[in-house]
Each structure stands twice: as structure tokens, then as C-alpha cells.
Amino acid sequence: MPVDEYRRKRRRDRTPEPFGNKASTGTRASGLFAVQKHKARALHYDFRLEMDGVLRSWAVPRGPSMNPRERRLAVMVEDHPLEYADFEGCIPKGEYGGGAVIVWDRGEYRMIDPPDDPDEGVRRGRFEFELRGKKLRGAFVLIRTRGMPGARSDRREQWLLIKRRDRFASERDLLSSRPRSVISRLTLDEMQRGSRAKRRAPARARN
Ligand code: MN
């Protein structure tokens, strides 16, 4: 199964995260992208690109930047199912990745180099693509700096996510100026509080 590692790490009956196996929607040269803001043990952004029917995923501790001078560390993590691009909510404490998640940005991407094979780009350790999101726009590059494909999960591949110079490049910090979910419009803290309120609600209803 393409998302074996994903499934191994999670318990279906304990987490609201999706387990589906939706078929790929994009052609090989384009597909979905999503960026999720995730307050697990440490706050980070998960950057995901649809490839081969799954979401190739990188954890970006400082989040993506629109400034070509900023290089953002992106640690490759396990492939996620396509449905994950729409997932937000709260993963219960104690479960894998426990904490609140919002969809910070979402849209489509298109390969630039190599032009039609994102997998070749991943194998090569360098590929360039264009994002068409609500917040992230224009060309970006991912460059592998450390680790080999298929390495043990405690030795994840390290990549750098860097904005290319184009008309969308900017020094504006979108992470702080546009912090809300593109789906629910909630901030990550609001998502976390909302979920706590929901858990308390049944107790109040009995009174
Ligand atoms: Mn995460």
C-alpha cells in the first residue's frame, strides 16, 4: 500500500484523520498542494504535493516563505492519503501528531523542472514547481541537502524549500499576516479552543 507508514502510525478508532485511498485527480505534471499548520509537540507547517496518487509530505518547522532569500528546512515525512489535503481538526493528545491542524493554504501545483515527472524530481533531489494557492503563488524549488531516499524514519531526508524570484516574490510574512484556515477561517488557536468546547458540550447538555 502506498500509505503503509501513514497507517502504521495512526489508530483509526482514535484519530479523526482520513484513511481513504482516493484516486489521483491530477496528471503527472500537476496536482493538489496543501499546507497545514499543525501544533504537535512543536508548531510546524506540513507541505504536501500530490504525486502518484498520494501526498508527498515535508514538515517545515518555520513554514514557507515568499522571500527568495529565506531557505526553509523541510524534513520529508511519510506519504499521506490525498484526502488529507482537506483535513483539519484536532488529533487527540497521546495519538501520533496529537494537536490541532488547520489547512493554512491549498490549491494546485504545476511542475516546472523537470517539466512532467515530479517523481523524477524527488529522485534527483531537486525540482521546481509553481504554486497556485490562495496565499502561496509562483515558483518554488525543493532541494535535498541530506539523507537518502528510503532511509530509516529516524534519518529523514532534509530538503530546503525556497521561493524563486518572480513577480510573486515578497518580503511580506504571510504566516503572520494571513494566519487563518482557508477552509474554516479559524486560527490554529481557535481550532484548538473550539475542539475543547465541543468536548465539554455533552456534559453541559446533561445539566
Ligand atoms: Mn505535522
Tab-separated table of C-alpha atoms and ligand atoms in Angstrom:
chain	number	residue	atom	x	y	z
A	1	MET	CA	0.000	0.000	0.000
A	2	PRO	CA	1.293	3.434	-0.872
A	3	VAL	CA	0.454	4.924	2.533
A	4	ASP	CA	1.534	1.984	4.747
A	5	GLU	CA	3.735	4.039	7.034
A	6	TYR	CA	0.954	6.593	7.469
A	7	ARG	CA	-1.485	3.828	8.514
A	8	ARG	CA	1.008	2.115	10.815
A	9	LYS	CA	1.465	5.294	12.819
A	10	ARG	CA	-2.215	6.007	13.405
A	11	ARG	CA	-5.164	4.291	15.088
A	12	ARG	CA	-8.348	4.521	13.031
A	13	ASP	CA	-10.607	4.462	16.088
A	14	ARG	CA	-8.703	7.222	17.897
A	15	THR	CA	-7.926	9.893	15.336
A	16	PRO	CA	-10.271	11.945	13.136
A	17	GLU	CA	-7.665	11.896	10.329
A	18	PRO	CA	-8.738	10.344	6.975
A	19	PHE	CA	-7.743	6.806	5.996
A	20	GLY	CA	-9.233	6.793	2.486
A	21	ASN	CA	-7.494	5.888	-0.676
A	22	LYS	CA	-8.902	8.350	-3.157
A	23	ALA	CA	-7.625	8.028	-6.722
A	24	SER	CA	-5.294	10.640	-8.085
A	25	THR	CA	-7.009	13.635	-9.662
A	26	GLY	CA	-4.088	15.305	-11.369
A	27	THR	CA	-1.951	14.424	-14.321
A	28	ARG	CA	1.683	13.655	-13.635
A	29	ALA	CA	2.701	17.215	-14.334
A	30	SER	CA	0.300	18.821	-11.877
A	31	GLY	CA	-1.843	18.121	-8.848
A	32	LEU	CA	-3.047	19.288	-5.464
A	33	PHE	CA	-0.950	21.028	-2.912
A	34	ALA	CA	-1.777	21.800	0.688
A	35	VAL	CA	-0.040	23.463	3.598
A	36	GLN	CA	-1.299	22.552	7.052
A	37	LYS	CA	-0.400	24.405	10.224
A	38	HIS	CA	-0.007	21.805	12.947
A	39	LYS	CA	0.528	22.301	16.647
A	40	ALA	CA	2.026	18.939	17.608
A	41	ARG	CA	4.886	18.734	20.130
A	42	ALA	CA	6.374	21.617	18.162
A	43	LEU	CA	4.483	24.012	15.918
A	44	HIS	CA	5.242	23.382	12.246
A	45	TYR	CA	3.759	23.561	8.764
A	46	ASP	CA	3.222	20.437	6.679
A	47	PHE	CA	3.859	20.998	2.991
A	48	ARG	CA	2.194	18.430	0.705
A	49	LEU	CA	2.299	17.829	-3.055
A	50	GLU	CA	0.189	15.261	-4.879
A	51	MET	CA	2.381	12.715	-6.651
A	52	ASP	CA	1.483	9.229	-7.813
A	53	GLY	CA	-1.870	9.160	-6.002
A	54	VAL	CA	-0.540	10.229	-2.590
A	55	LEU	CA	0.567	13.447	-0.927
A	56	ARG	CA	4.381	13.607	-0.684
A	57	SER	CA	4.923	15.458	2.571
A	58	TRP	CA	7.524	17.632	4.245
A	59	ALA	CA	7.442	19.114	7.750
A	60	VAL	CA	8.611	22.730	7.573
A	61	PRO	CA	9.371	23.974	11.109
A	62	ARG	CA	9.403	27.683	10.190
A	63	GLY	CA	6.820	27.452	7.413
A	64	PRO	CA	7.099	28.512	3.761
A	65	SER	CA	8.388	31.974	2.871
A	66	MET	CA	7.687	34.204	-0.133
A	67	ASN	CA	11.153	35.746	0.252
A	68	PRO	CA	13.720	34.147	-2.129
A	69	ARG	CA	16.469	34.902	0.389
A	70	GLU	CA	14.870	32.673	3.045
A	71	ARG	CA	15.740	28.974	2.943
A	72	ARG	CA	13.279	26.906	4.902
A	73	LEU	CA	14.255	23.477	6.204
A	74	ALA	CA	11.745	20.863	5.009
A	75	VAL	CA	12.055	17.374	6.508
A	76	MET	CA	10.473	14.683	4.357
A	77	VAL	CA	7.878	12.655	6.269
A	78	GLU	CA	5.609	9.747	5.320
A	79	ASP	CA	3.246	9.989	2.330
A	80	HIS	CA	-0.291	10.981	3.281
A	81	PRO	CA	-3.564	9.953	1.580
A	82	LEU	CA	-4.990	12.503	-0.878
A	83	GLU	CA	-7.972	13.213	1.409
A	84	TYR	CA	-5.564	14.695	3.925
A	85	ALA	CA	-5.428	17.899	1.854
A	86	ASP	CA	-8.874	18.788	3.308
A	87	PHE	CA	-8.250	17.637	6.845
A	88	GLU	CA	-8.409	19.997	9.781
A	89	GLY	CA	-9.419	19.425	13.359
A	90	CYS	CA	-7.829	18.065	16.489
A	91	ILE	CA	-5.780	14.898	16.684
A	92	PRO	CA	-6.254	13.628	20.264
A	93	LYS	CA	-3.453	14.112	22.749
A	94	GLY	CA	-1.309	10.980	23.017
A	95	GLU	CA	-2.018	9.920	19.422
A	96	TYR	CA	0.588	10.283	16.666
A	97	GLY	CA	0.895	14.006	15.813
A	98	GLY	CA	-1.584	14.882	18.569
A	99	GLY	CA	-2.704	18.537	18.389
A	100	ALA	CA	-4.707	20.991	16.296
A	101	VAL	CA	-4.429	21.191	12.487
A	102	ILE	CA	-5.743	23.830	10.078
A	103	VAL	CA	-5.445	23.985	6.292
A	104	TRP	CA	-3.363	27.140	6.001
A	105	ASP	CA	-3.286	27.081	2.200
A	106	ARG	CA	-4.457	24.859	-0.604
A	107	GLY	CA	-4.542	24.875	-4.390
A	108	GLU	CA	-2.825	23.342	-7.361
A	109	TYR	CA	0.774	22.998	-8.366
A	110	ARG	CA	2.383	22.516	-11.742
A	111	MET	CA	5.833	21.115	-12.407
A	112	ILE	CA	8.412	23.442	-13.988
A	113	ASP	CA	11.629	21.370	-13.870
A	114	PRO	CA	11.590	18.501	-14.597
A	115	PRO	CA	8.553	19.534	-16.652
A	116	ASP	CA	6.375	16.431	-16.368
A	117	ASP	CA	7.667	13.998	-13.756
A	118	PRO	CA	7.595	15.055	-10.104
A	119	ASP	CA	8.901	11.625	-9.007
A	120	GLU	CA	11.996	12.143	-11.113
A	121	GLY	CA	12.425	15.465	-9.323
A	122	VAL	CA	12.217	13.750	-5.937
A	123	ARG	CA	14.732	11.080	-7.017
A	124	ARG	CA	17.057	13.737	-8.350
A	125	GLY	CA	16.789	15.676	-5.115
A	126	ARG	CA	15.871	18.928	-6.797
A	127	PHE	CA	12.730	20.129	-8.525
A	128	GLU	CA	10.995	23.363	-9.330
A	129	PHE	CA	7.247	23.925	-9.406
A	130	GLU	CA	4.641	26.645	-9.491
A	131	LEU	CA	2.027	27.013	-6.748
A	132	ARG	CA	-1.445	28.422	-7.328
A	133	GLY	CA	-2.830	28.723	-3.833
A	134	LYS	CA	-4.880	31.323	-2.034
A	135	LYS	CA	-1.717	32.566	-0.308
A	136	LEU	CA	1.340	30.907	-1.855
A	137	ARG	CA	1.875	31.808	-5.503
A	138	GLY	CA	4.579	31.472	-8.089
A	139	ALA	CA	7.689	29.357	-8.453
A	140	PHE	CA	9.392	27.455	-5.635
A	141	VAL	CA	12.232	24.953	-5.537
A	142	LEU	CA	12.809	21.978	-3.222
A	143	ILE	CA	16.435	20.863	-2.865
A	144	ARG	CA	17.598	17.797	-0.936
A	145	THR	CA	20.549	18.554	1.282
A	146	ARG	CA	20.846	15.448	3.439
A	147	GLY	CA	19.608	11.850	3.672
A	148	MET	CA	18.937	9.260	1.027
A	149	PRO	CA	15.589	8.103	-0.376
A	150	GLY	CA	14.137	5.276	1.708
A	151	ALA	CA	16.332	5.981	4.727
A	152	ARG	CA	15.175	4.856	8.155
A	153	SER	CA	12.437	7.038	9.543
A	154	ASP	CA	14.744	8.424	12.241
A	155	ARG	CA	17.031	9.675	9.465
A	156	ARG	CA	14.635	11.638	7.365
A	157	GLU	CA	15.683	13.345	4.172
A	158	GLN	CA	16.339	17.011	4.685
A	159	TRP	CA	15.341	19.433	1.975
A	160	LEU	CA	15.233	23.202	1.600
A	161	LEU	CA	12.098	24.962	0.373
A	162	ILE	CA	12.964	28.232	-1.350
A	163	LYS	CA	10.896	30.808	-3.235
A	164	ARG	CA	12.181	31.601	-6.739
A	165	ARG	CA	12.467	35.179	-7.922
A	166	ASP	CA	9.324	36.144	-9.808
A	167	ARG	CA	6.527	38.705	-9.613
A	168	PHE	CA	5.039	36.922	-6.564
A	169	ALA	CA	8.246	37.042	-4.530
A	170	SER	CA	7.876	39.301	-1.498
A	171	GLU	CA	9.289	40.100	1.919
A	172	ARG	CA	5.813	40.154	3.392
A	173	ASP	CA	5.373	37.468	6.053
A	174	LEU	CA	2.194	35.652	5.025
A	175	LEU	CA	2.423	33.310	8.013
A	176	SER	CA	1.699	36.178	10.387
A	177	SER	CA	-0.375	38.473	8.132
A	178	ARG	CA	-2.700	35.679	6.954
A	179	PRO	CA	-2.790	33.093	9.746
A	180	ARG	CA	-6.291	31.687	9.175
A	181	SER	CA	-7.505	28.439	7.649
A	182	VAL	CA	-8.581	28.737	4.005
A	183	ILE	CA	-11.431	26.304	4.827
A	184	SER	CA	-12.918	27.270	8.216
A	185	ARG	CA	-11.281	30.727	8.550
A	186	LEU	CA	-10.248	29.683	12.066
A	187	THR	CA	-6.816	30.348	13.515
A	188	LEU	CA	-4.988	27.342	14.924
A	189	ASP	CA	-5.727	28.510	18.497
A	190	GLU	CA	-9.417	28.941	17.675
A	191	MET	CA	-9.472	25.410	16.245
A	192	GLN	CA	-7.899	24.095	19.430
A	193	ARG	CA	-10.315	26.014	21.681
A	194	GLY	CA	-13.309	25.037	19.539
A	195	SER	CA	-12.460	21.411	19.914
A	196	ARG	CA	-12.141	21.720	23.692
A	197	ALA	CA	-15.525	23.475	23.823
A	198	LYS	CA	-17.077	20.642	21.801
A	199	ARG	CA	-15.723	18.042	24.217
A	200	ARG	CA	-17.269	19.935	27.155
A	201	ALA	CA	-20.619	20.431	25.438
A	202	PRO	CA	-22.180	17.000	26.199
A	203	ALA	CA	-21.554	17.477	29.938
A	204	ARG	CA	-23.329	20.846	29.856
A	205	ALA	CA	-26.260	19.350	27.956
A	206	ARG	CA	-26.957	16.931	30.778
A	207	ASN	CA	-27.315	19.744	33.348
B	1	MN	MN	2.546	17.598	11.046
